[in-house]
């Protein structure tokens, strides 16, 4: 019992540290960032945490850039990829896709904004404007339908007790909304989960 108290105290300390780190005033500096290079750099941070049985696939064309604060947006991407990897029990894949979405254009093969996301995103950014759409999709265990509406809530987690703070997706949505973007999620138990980040396009 004493050991459990000690472990939970450490977990609480880590949770508070995460909140303080996120809430601390930092200079918000946006710049044009090549998205593929950003993801490749992000994966290096997680290199030791990605098992050999999990394959990471990139489908990001050259010339897809985002206008963002690099440190903050990288934090958001780290959270999504880490969650995706941890959701895969045996062998599986994490696929990262990105496309430009031009509001006035006809839907074509470059579209990744499936109908499952329409009207279900959290945030201000909608399909009526030009955006860069980023999808992180895994072949993991999936999230039950009754839990999906709560995944962005603070301190809500689908992980086992002691294995998640429930802050990762909450902080990710806060970062995305700081960039005037929005997020969506779709999942099926036993098939995997798909997260969408949609950011305003700045040429």
CSV table of N, CA, C and O in Angstrom, one decimal, residues 52-166:
chain,number,residue,atom,x,y,z
A,52,UNK,N,9.8,-2.5,-32.7
A,52,UNK,CA,10.1,-2.9,-34.0
A,52,UNK,C,8.9,-3.4,-34.7
A,52,UNK,O,8.8,-3.4,-36.0
A,53,UNK,N,7.9,-3.9,-34.0
A,53,UNK,CA,6.7,-4.5,-34.5
A,53,UNK,C,5.7,-3.4,-35.1
A,53,UNK,O,4.7,-3.7,-35.7
A,54,UNK,N,6.0,-2.1,-34.8
A,54,UNK,CA,5.1,-1.0,-35.2
A,54,UNK,C,5.8,-0.3,-36.4
A,54,UNK,O,6.9,0.2,-36.2
A,55,UNK,N,5.1,-0.2,-37.5
A,55,UNK,CA,5.7,0.5,-38.7
A,55,UNK,C,5.1,1.9,-38.7
A,55,UNK,O,3.9,2.1,-38.6
A,56,UNK,N,6.0,2.8,-39.0
A,56,UNK,CA,5.5,4.2,-39.2
A,56,UNK,C,5.6,4.6,-40.6
A,56,UNK,O,6.6,4.4,-41.3
A,57,UNK,N,4.4,5.0,-41.2
A,57,UNK,CA,4.3,5.3,-42.6
A,57,UNK,C,4.0,6.8,-42.8
A,57,UNK,O,3.1,7.3,-42.1
A,58,UNK,N,4.8,7.5,-43.6
A,58,UNK,CA,4.5,8.9,-44.0
A,58,UNK,C,3.9,9.0,-45.4
A,58,UNK,O,4.4,8.4,-46.3
A,59,UNK,N,2.9,9.8,-45.5
A,59,UNK,CA,2.3,10.1,-46.8
A,59,UNK,C,2.1,11.6,-46.8
A,59,UNK,O,1.0,12.1,-46.7
A,60,UNK,N,3.2,12.3,-46.9
A,60,UNK,CA,3.2,13.8,-46.8
A,60,UNK,C,3.9,14.3,-48.0
A,60,UNK,O,5.2,14.2,-48.1
A,61,UNK,N,3.2,14.9,-49.0
A,61,UNK,CA,3.9,15.4,-50.2
A,61,UNK,C,4.8,16.6,-49.9
A,61,UNK,O,4.6,17.3,-48.9
A,62,UNK,N,5.8,16.8,-50.7
A,62,UNK,CA,6.7,17.9,-50.6
A,62,UNK,C,5.9,19.2,-50.9
A,62,UNK,O,4.9,19.2,-51.6
A,63,UNK,N,6.2,20.3,-50.2
A,63,UNK,CA,5.5,21.5,-50.4
A,63,UNK,C,4.3,21.7,-49.5
A,63,UNK,O,3.6,22.8,-49.6
A,64,UNK,N,4.0,20.8,-48.6
A,64,UNK,CA,2.9,21.0,-47.6
A,64,UNK,C,3.6,21.6,-46.4
A,64,UNK,O,4.3,20.9,-45.7
A,65,UNK,N,3.3,22.9,-46.2
A,65,UNK,CA,3.9,23.6,-45.0
A,65,UNK,C,2.8,24.0,-44.1
A,65,UNK,O,1.7,24.2,-44.5
A,66,UNK,N,3.2,24.3,-42.8
A,66,UNK,CA,2.2,24.8,-41.9
A,66,UNK,C,2.8,26.1,-41.3
A,66,UNK,O,4.0,26.2,-41.2
A,67,UNK,N,1.9,27.0,-40.9
A,67,UNK,CA,2.4,28.3,-40.3
A,67,UNK,C,2.1,28.1,-38.8
A,67,UNK,O,0.9,28.1,-38.3
A,68,UNK,N,3.1,27.8,-38.0
A,68,UNK,CA,2.9,27.4,-36.6
A,68,UNK,C,4.1,27.7,-35.7
A,68,UNK,O,5.2,28.0,-36.2
A,69,UNK,N,3.9,27.6,-34.4
A,69,UNK,CA,4.9,27.7,-33.4
A,69,UNK,C,5.5,26.3,-33.4
A,69,UNK,O,4.8,25.3,-32.9
A,70,UNK,N,6.8,26.1,-33.7
A,70,UNK,CA,7.3,24.8,-33.9
A,70,UNK,C,7.3,24.0,-32.6
A,70,UNK,O,6.9,22.8,-32.6
A,71,UNK,N,7.7,24.5,-31.5
A,71,UNK,CA,7.8,23.8,-30.3
A,71,UNK,C,6.4,23.3,-29.8
A,71,UNK,O,6.2,22.1,-29.4
A,72,UNK,N,5.4,24.2,-29.9
A,72,UNK,CA,4.1,23.8,-29.5
A,72,UNK,C,3.5,22.8,-30.4
A,72,UNK,O,2.9,21.8,-29.9
A,73,UNK,N,3.5,23.0,-31.7
A,73,UNK,CA,2.9,22.0,-32.6
A,73,UNK,C,3.6,20.7,-32.6
A,73,UNK,O,3.0,19.6,-32.7
A,74,UNK,N,4.9,20.7,-32.3
A,74,UNK,CA,5.6,19.4,-32.2
A,74,UNK,C,5.2,18.6,-31.0
A,74,UNK,O,5.1,17.4,-31.0
A,75,UNK,N,4.9,19.4,-29.9
A,75,UNK,CA,4.4,18.8,-28.7
A,75,UNK,C,3.1,18.1,-29.0
A,75,UNK,O,2.8,16.9,-28.6
A,76,UNK,N,2.2,18.7,-29.8
A,76,UNK,CA,0.9,18.1,-30.1
A,76,UNK,C,1.1,16.9,-30.9
A,76,UNK,O,0.4,15.8,-30.7
A,77,UNK,N,2.0,16.9,-31.9
A,77,UNK,CA,2.2,15.7,-32.8
A,77,UNK,C,2.8,14.6,-32.0
A,77,UNK,O,2.5,13.4,-32.2
A,78,UNK,N,3.7,14.9,-31.1
A,78,UNK,CA,4.3,13.9,-30.2
A,78,UNK,C,3.3,13.1,-29.5
A,78,UNK,O,3.3,11.9,-29.4
A,79,UNK,N,2.3,13.9,-28.9
A,79,UNK,CA,1.2,13.3,-28.1
A,79,UNK,C,0.4,12.3,-29.0
A,79,UNK,O,0.1,11.2,-28.6
A,80,UNK,N,0.1,12.7,-30.2
A,80,UNK,CA,-0.7,11.9,-31.1
A,80,UNK,C,0.0,10.6,-31.5
A,80,UNK,O,-0.6,9.5,-31.5
A,81,UNK,N,1.3,10.8,-31.9
A,81,UNK,CA,2.0,9.6,-32.4
A,81,UNK,C,2.3,8.6,-31.2
A,81,UNK,O,2.2,7.4,-31.4
A,82,UNK,N,2.6,9.2,-30.1
A,82,UNK,CA,2.9,8.3,-28.9
A,82,UNK,C,1.6,7.5,-28.5
A,82,UNK,O,1.7,6.3,-28.3
A,83,UNK,N,0.5,8.2,-28.5
A,83,UNK,CA,-0.8,7.5,-28.2
A,83,UNK,C,-1.0,6.4,-29.3
A,83,UNK,O,-1.5,5.3,-28.9
A,84,UNK,N,-0.8,6.7,-30.5
A,84,UNK,CA,-1.0,5.7,-31.6
A,84,UNK,C,-0.2,4.5,-31.4
A,84,UNK,O,-0.6,3.4,-31.6
A,85,UNK,N,1.1,4.7,-31.2
A,85,UNK,CA,2.0,3.6,-31.0
A,85,UNK,C,1.6,2.7,-29.8
A,85,UNK,O,1.6,1.5,-29.8
A,86,UNK,N,1.2,3.4,-28.7
A,86,UNK,CA,0.9,2.7,-27.5
A,86,UNK,C,-0.4,1.9,-27.6
A,86,UNK,O,-0.7,0.9,-26.8
A,87,UNK,N,-1.3,2.3,-28.6
A,87,UNK,CA,-2.5,1.6,-28.8
A,87,UNK,C,-2.4,0.2,-29.5
A,87,UNK,O,-3.3,-0.6,-29.5
A,88,UNK,N,-1.2,0.0,-30.1
A,88,UNK,CA,-1.0,-1.2,-30.9
A,88,UNK,C,-0.4,-2.3,-30.0
A,88,UNK,O,0.7,-2.2,-29.4
A,89,UNK,N,-1.1,-3.4,-29.8
A,89,UNK,CA,-0.7,-4.4,-28.9
A,89,UNK,C,0.3,-5.4,-29.5
A,89,UNK,O,1.3,-5.7,-29.0
A,90,UNK,N,-0.1,-5.9,-30.7
A,90,UNK,CA,0.8,-6.8,-31.4
A,90,UNK,C,1.5,-6.0,-32.6
A,90,UNK,O,2.0,-4.9,-32.4
A,91,UNK,N,1.5,-6.6,-33.8
A,91,UNK,CA,2.1,-5.8,-34.9
A,91,UNK,C,1.0,-4.8,-35.4
A,91,UNK,O,-0.2,-5.1,-35.3
A,92,UNK,N,1.5,-3.7,-36.0
A,92,UNK,CA,0.6,-2.8,-36.5
A,92,UNK,C,1.3,-1.6,-37.2
A,92,UNK,O,2.5,-1.6,-37.3
A,93,UNK,N,0.5,-0.6,-37.6
A,93,UNK,CA,1.0,0.5,-38.4
A,93,UNK,C,0.4,1.8,-37.8
A,93,UNK,O,-0.7,1.9,-37.3
A,94,UNK,N,1.3,2.8,-37.9
A,94,UNK,CA,0.8,4.2,-37.7
A,94,UNK,C,1.1,5.0,-39.0
A,94,UNK,O,2.2,5.1,-39.4
A,95,UNK,N,0.0,5.5,-39.6
A,95,UNK,CA,0.1,6.2,-40.8
A,95,UNK,C,-0.2,7.7,-40.6
A,95,UNK,O,-1.2,8.0,-40.0
A,96,UNK,N,0.8,8.5,-41.1
A,96,UNK,CA,0.6,9.9,-41.0
A,96,UNK,C,0.4,10.5,-42.4
A,96,UNK,O,1.3,10.3,-43.3
A,97,UNK,N,-0.7,11.1,-42.6
A,97,UNK,CA,-1.0,11.7,-43.9
A,97,UNK,C,-1.3,13.2,-43.8
A,97,UNK,O,-1.7,13.7,-42.8
A,98,UNK,N,-1.0,13.9,-44.8
A,98,UNK,CA,-1.3,15.4,-44.8
A,98,UNK,C,-1.5,15.9,-46.2
A,98,UNK,O,-0.9,15.4,-47.2
A,99,UNK,N,-2.5,16.8,-46.4
A,99,UNK,CA,-2.9,17.3,-47.7
A,99,UNK,C,-3.3,18.8,-47.4
A,99,UNK,O,-3.8,19.1,-46.4
A,100,UNK,N,-3.3,19.6,-48.5
A,100,UNK,CA,-3.9,20.9,-48.5
A,100,UNK,C,-5.4,20.7,-48.9
A,100,UNK,O,-5.7,19.9,-49.8
A,101,UNK,N,-6.2,21.4,-48.1
A,101,UNK,CA,-7.6,21.4,-48.5
A,101,UNK,C,-8.0,22.8,-48.9
A,101,UNK,O,-8.0,23.7,-48.1
A,102,UNK,N,-8.4,22.9,-50.2
A,102,UNK,CA,-8.8,24.2,-50.7
A,102,UNK,C,-10.3,24.2,-50.7
A,102,UNK,O,-11.0,23.4,-51.4
A,103,UNK,N,-10.9,25.2,-50.0
A,103,UNK,CA,-12.3,25.2,-49.8
A,103,UNK,C,-13.1,25.2,-51.1
A,103,UNK,O,-14.2,24.6,-51.1
A,104,UNK,N,-12.7,25.9,-52.1
A,104,UNK,CA,-13.4,26.0,-53.3
A,104,UNK,C,-13.2,24.9,-54.3
A,104,UNK,O,-13.9,24.9,-55.3
A,105,UNK,N,-12.3,24.0,-54.0
A,105,UNK,CA,-11.9,23.0,-55.0
A,105,UNK,C,-12.9,21.8,-54.9
A,105,UNK,O,-13.5,21.6,-53.9
A,106,UNK,N,-13.0,21.1,-56.0
A,106,UNK,CA,-13.8,19.9,-56.0
A,106,UNK,C,-13.1,18.8,-55.2
A,106,UNK,O,-11.9,18.7,-55.1
A,107,UNK,N,-13.9,17.9,-54.6
A,107,UNK,CA,-13.3,16.8,-53.8
A,107,UNK,C,-12.6,15.9,-54.7
A,107,UNK,O,-13.1,15.4,-55.7
A,108,UNK,N,-11.3,15.6,-54.5
A,108,UNK,CA,-10.6,14.7,-55.3
A,108,UNK,C,-9.7,13.7,-54.5
A,108,UNK,O,-9.9,13.5,-53.3
A,109,UNK,N,-8.7,13.1,-55.2
A,109,UNK,CA,-7.9,12.1,-54.5
A,109,UNK,C,-7.0,12.6,-53.4
A,109,UNK,O,-6.6,11.9,-52.6
A,110,UNK,N,-6.8,14.0,-53.5
A,110,UNK,CA,-6.0,14.6,-52.4
A,110,UNK,C,-6.7,14.9,-51.2
A,110,UNK,O,-6.2,15.3,-50.2
A,111,UNK,N,-8.0,14.7,-51.2
A,111,UNK,CA,-8.9,15.0,-50.0
A,111,UNK,C,-8.6,13.9,-49.0
A,111,UNK,O,-8.6,12.7,-49.3
A,112,UNK,N,-8.4,14.3,-47.7
A,112,UNK,CA,-8.4,13.3,-46.6
A,112,UNK,C,-9.5,13.6,-45.6
A,112,UNK,O,-9.5,13.0,-44.6
A,113,UNK,N,-10.3,14.7,-45.8
A,113,UNK,CA,-11.3,15.1,-44.9
A,113,UNK,C,-12.5,14.2,-45.1
A,113,UNK,O,-13.4,14.6,-45.9
A,114,UNK,N,-12.5,13.0,-44.6
A,114,UNK,CA,-13.7,12.1,-44.9
A,114,UNK,C,-14.9,12.6,-44.2
A,114,UNK,O,-14.9,13.4,-43.3
A,115,UNK,N,-16.1,12.2,-44.6
A,115,UNK,CA,-17.3,12.6,-44.1
A,115,UNK,C,-17.5,12.4,-42.6
A,115,UNK,O,-18.2,13.0,-41.9
A,116,UNK,N,-16.7,11.4,-42.1
A,116,UNK,CA,-16.8,11.0,-40.6
A,116,UNK,C,-16.4,12.2,-39.7
A,116,UNK,O,-16.7,12.2,-38.6
A,117,UNK,N,-15.6,13.1,-40.3
A,117,UNK,CA,-15.1,14.3,-39.5
A,117,UNK,C,-16.0,15.5,-39.7
A,117,UNK,O,-15.9,16.4,-38.9
A,118,UNK,N,-16.8,15.6,-40.7
A,118,UNK,CA,-17.6,16.8,-41.0
A,118,UNK,C,-18.6,17.1,-39.8
A,118,UNK,O,-19.4,16.3,-39.4
A,119,UNK,N,-18.5,18.3,-39.3
A,119,UNK,CA,-19.4,18.7,-38.2
A,119,UNK,C,-19.0,18.2,-36.9
A,119,UNK,O,-19.8,18.3,-35.9
A,120,UNK,N,-17.9,17.4,-36.8
A,120,UNK,CA,-17.6,16.8,-35.5
A,120,UNK,C,-16.3,17.2,-34.9
A,120,UNK,O,-15.7,16.6,-34.1
A,121,UNK,N,-15.7,18.3,-35.5
A,121,UNK,CA,-14.4,18.8,-35.0
A,121,UNK,C,-14.6,19.7,-33.9
A,121,UNK,O,-15.5,20.5,-33.8
A,122,UNK,N,-13.6,19.7,-33.0
A,122,UNK,CA,-13.6,20.6,-31.8
A,122,UNK,C,-12.7,21.8,-32.2
A,122,UNK,O,-11.5,21.6,-32.6
A,123,UNK,N,-13.2,23.0,-32.2
A,123,UNK,CA,-12.4,24.2,-32.5
A,123,UNK,C,-13.1,25.1,-33.6
A,123,UNK,O,-14.2,24.8,-33.9
A,124,UNK,N,-12.4,26.1,-34.0
A,124,UNK,CA,-13.0,27.1,-34.9
A,124,UNK,C,-12.9,26.9,-36.4
A,124,UNK,O,-13.6,27.4,-37.2
A,125,UNK,N,-11.8,26.1,-36.7
A,125,UNK,CA,-11.5,26.0,-38.2
A,125,UNK,C,-12.4,25.0,-38.9
A,125,UNK,O,-12.6,23.9,-38.4
A,126,UNK,N,-13.0,25.4,-40.0
A,126,UNK,CA,-13.9,24.5,-40.7
A,126,UNK,C,-13.6,24.3,-42.1
A,126,UNK,O,-12.6,24.9,-42.6
A,127,UNK,N,-14.3,23.5,-42.8
A,127,UNK,CA,-14.0,23.1,-44.2
A,127,UNK,C,-14.3,24.3,-45.2
A,127,UNK,O,-13.9,24.2,-46.3
A,128,UNK,N,-14.9,25.3,-44.7
A,128,UNK,CA,-15.2,26.5,-45.6
A,128,UNK,C,-14.0,27.3,-45.8
A,128,UNK,O,-14.1,28.3,-46.5
A,129,UNK,N,-12.8,27.0,-45.2
A,129,UNK,CA,-11.6,27.8,-45.5
A,129,UNK,C,-10.5,26.9,-45.9
A,129,UNK,O,-10.6,25.7,-45.8
A,130,UNK,N,-9.5,27.5,-46.5
A,130,UNK,CA,-8.3,26.7,-47.0
A,130,UNK,C,-7.5,26.2,-45.7
A,130,UNK,O,-7.3,27.0,-44.8
A,131,UNK,N,-7.2,24.9,-45.7
A,131,UNK,CA,-6.6,24.4,-44.5
A,131,UNK,C,-5.5,23.4,-45.0
A,131,UNK,O,-5.4,22.9,-46.1
A,132,UNK,N,-4.6,23.0,-44.0
A,132,UNK,CA,-3.7,21.9,-44.1
A,132,UNK,C,-4.3,20.8,-43.2
A,132,UNK,O,-4.5,21.1,-42.0
A,133,UNK,N,-4.6,19.7,-43.7
A,133,UNK,CA,-5.3,18.6,-42.9
A,133,UNK,C,-4.2,17.5,-42.6
A,133,UNK,O,-3.6,17.0,-43.6
A,134,UNK,N,-4.1,17.2,-41.4
A,134,UNK,CA,-3.1,16.2,-40.9
A,134,UNK,C,-3.9,15.0,-40.3
A,134,UNK,O,-4.7,15.3,-39.4
A,135,UNK,N,-3.6,13.8,-40.7
A,135,UNK,CA,-4.3,12.7,-40.1
A,135,UNK,C,-3.2,11.7,-39.5
A,135,UNK,O,-2.2,11.4,-40.2
A,136,UNK,N,-3.4,11.3,-38.3
A,136,UNK,CA,-2.6,10.3,-37.6
A,136,UNK,C,-3.5,9.1,-37.4
A,136,UNK,O,-4.4,9.2,-36.5
A,137,UNK,N,-3.3,8.0,-38.1
A,137,UNK,CA,-4.2,6.8,-38.0
A,137,UNK,C,-3.4,5.6,-37.6
A,137,UNK,O,-2.3,5.4,-38.1
A,138,UNK,N,-4.0,4.8,-36.7
A,138,UNK,CA,-3.3,3.6,-36.2
A,138,UNK,C,-4.2,2.4,-36.4
A,138,UNK,O,-5.4,2.5,-36.6
A,139,UNK,N,-3.6,1.2,-36.3
A,139,UNK,CA,-4.3,0.0,-36.4
A,139,UNK,C,-4.4,-0.7,-35.0
A,139,UNK,O,-4.3,-1.9,-34.8
A,140,UNK,N,-4.6,0.2,-34.0
A,140,UNK,CA,-4.6,-0.3,-32.6
A,140,UNK,C,-5.9,-0.8,-32.1
A,140,UNK,O,-6.8,-1.2,-32.9
A,141,UNK,N,-6.1,-0.8,-30.8
A,141,UNK,CA,-7.3,-1.5,-30.2
A,141,UNK,C,-8.6,-0.7,-30.4
A,141,UNK,O,-9.7,-1.2,-30.3
A,142,UNK,N,-8.4,0.6,-30.7
A,142,UNK,CA,-9.6,1.4,-30.9
A,142,UNK,C,-10.2,1.9,-29.6
A,142,UNK,O,-9.8,1.5,-28.5
A,143,UNK,N,-11.2,2.9,-29.7
A,143,UNK,CA,-11.8,3.5,-28.6
A,143,UNK,C,-13.3,3.2,-28.7
A,143,UNK,O,-13.9,3.5,-29.7
A,144,UNK,N,-13.9,2.7,-27.6
A,144,UNK,CA,-15.4,2.5,-27.6
A,144,UNK,C,-16.2,3.7,-27.9
A,144,UNK,O,-15.8,4.8,-27.5
A,145,UNK,N,-17.3,3.6,-28.7
A,145,UNK,CA,-18.0,4.7,-29.1
A,145,UNK,C,-18.5,5.6,-28.0
A,145,UNK,O,-18.6,6.8,-28.1
A,146,UNK,N,-18.9,5.0,-26.8
A,146,UNK,CA,-19.4,5.8,-25.7
A,146,UNK,C,-18.3,6.7,-25.1
A,146,UNK,O,-18.6,7.7,-24.4
A,147,UNK,N,-17.0,6.4,-25.3
A,147,UNK,CA,-15.9,7.1,-24.8
A,147,UNK,C,-15.4,8.2,-25.7
A,147,UNK,O,-14.7,9.2,-25.3
A,148,UNK,N,-15.7,8.1,-27.0
A,148,UNK,CA,-15.2,9.0,-28.0
A,148,UNK,C,-15.5,10.5,-27.7
A,148,UNK,O,-14.6,11.4,-27.8
A,149,UNK,N,-16.7,10.8,-27.2
A,149,UNK,CA,-17.0,12.3,-27.0
A,149,UNK,C,-16.1,12.8,-25.8
A,149,UNK,O,-16.0,14.1,-25.6
A,150,UNK,N,-15.5,12.0,-25.0
A,150,UNK,CA,-14.8,12.4,-23.8
A,150,UNK,C,-13.2,12.4,-24.0
A,150,UNK,O,-12.5,12.9,-23.1
A,151,UNK,N,-12.7,12.0,-25.1
A,151,UNK,CA,-11.3,11.8,-25.2
A,151,UNK,C,-10.5,13.1,-25.1
A,151,UNK,O,-9.3,13.0,-24.8
A,152,UNK,N,-11.1,14.2,-25.4
A,152,UNK,CA,-10.4,15.5,-25.3
A,152,UNK,C,-10.5,16.2,-24.0
A,152,UNK,O,-10.0,17.2,-23.7
A,153,UNK,N,-11.3,15.5,-23.1
A,153,UNK,CA,-11.5,16.1,-21.7
A,153,UNK,C,-10.2,15.9,-20.9
A,153,UNK,O,-9.6,14.9,-21.0
A,154,UNK,N,-9.9,16.9,-20.0
A,154,UNK,CA,-8.8,16.8,-19.1
A,154,UNK,C,-9.0,15.6,-18.1
A,154,UNK,O,-10.1,15.4,-17.6
A,155,UNK,N,-7.9,14.9,-17.9
A,155,UNK,CA,-7.8,13.8,-17.0
A,155,UNK,C,-8.7,12.6,-17.4
A,155,UNK,O,-8.8,11.6,-16.6
A,156,UNK,N,-9.2,12.6,-18.6
A,156,UNK,CA,-9.9,11.4,-19.1
A,156,UNK,C,-8.9,10.5,-19.9
A,156,UNK,O,-8.2,11.0,-20.8
A,157,UNK,N,-8.8,9.2,-19.6
A,157,UNK,CA,-7.9,8.4,-20.3
A,157,UNK,C,-8.5,7.0,-20.4
A,157,UNK,O,-9.2,6.5,-19.6
A,158,UNK,N,-8.2,6.3,-21.5
A,158,UNK,CA,-8.6,4.9,-21.7
A,158,UNK,C,-7.5,3.9,-21.3
A,158,UNK,O,-7.7,2.7,-21.4
A,159,UNK,N,-6.4,4.5,-20.9
A,159,UNK,CA,-5.3,3.6,-20.5
A,159,UNK,C,-5.5,3.0,-19.1
A,159,UNK,O,-6.3,3.5,-18.3
A,160,UNK,N,-4.8,2.0,-18.7
A,160,UNK,CA,-4.8,1.4,-17.4
A,160,UNK,C,-4.4,2.4,-16.4
A,160,UNK,O,-3.7,3.3,-16.6
A,161,UNK,N,-4.9,2.2,-15.1
A,161,UNK,CA,-4.6,3.1,-14.0
A,161,UNK,C,-3.1,3.1,-13.8
A,161,UNK,O,-2.4,2.1,-13.8
A,162,UNK,N,-2.6,4.4,-13.7
A,162,UNK,CA,-1.1,4.6,-13.6
A,162,UNK,C,-0.3,4.7,-14.8
A,162,UNK,O,0.8,5.0,-14.8
A,163,UNK,N,-1.0,4.5,-16.0
A,163,UNK,CA,-0.3,4.5,-17.3
A,163,UNK,C,-0.6,5.7,-18.1
A,163,UNK,O,0.0,5.9,-19.2
A,164,UNK,N,-1.5,6.6,-17.7
A,164,UNK,CA,-1.8,7.8,-18.4
A,164,UNK,C,-2.4,8.9,-17.5
A,164,UNK,O,-3.1,8.6,-16.6
A,165,UNK,N,-2.0,10.1,-17.8
A,165,UNK,CA,-2.5,11.2,-17.0
A,165,UNK,C,-3.8,11.8,-17.5
A,165,UNK,O,-4.5,12.5,-16.8
A,166,UNK,N,-4.2,11.5,-18.7
A,166,UNK,CA,-5.4,12.0,-19.3
A,166,UNK,C,-5.2,13.5,-19.8
A,166,UNK,O,-6.2,14.2,-20.0
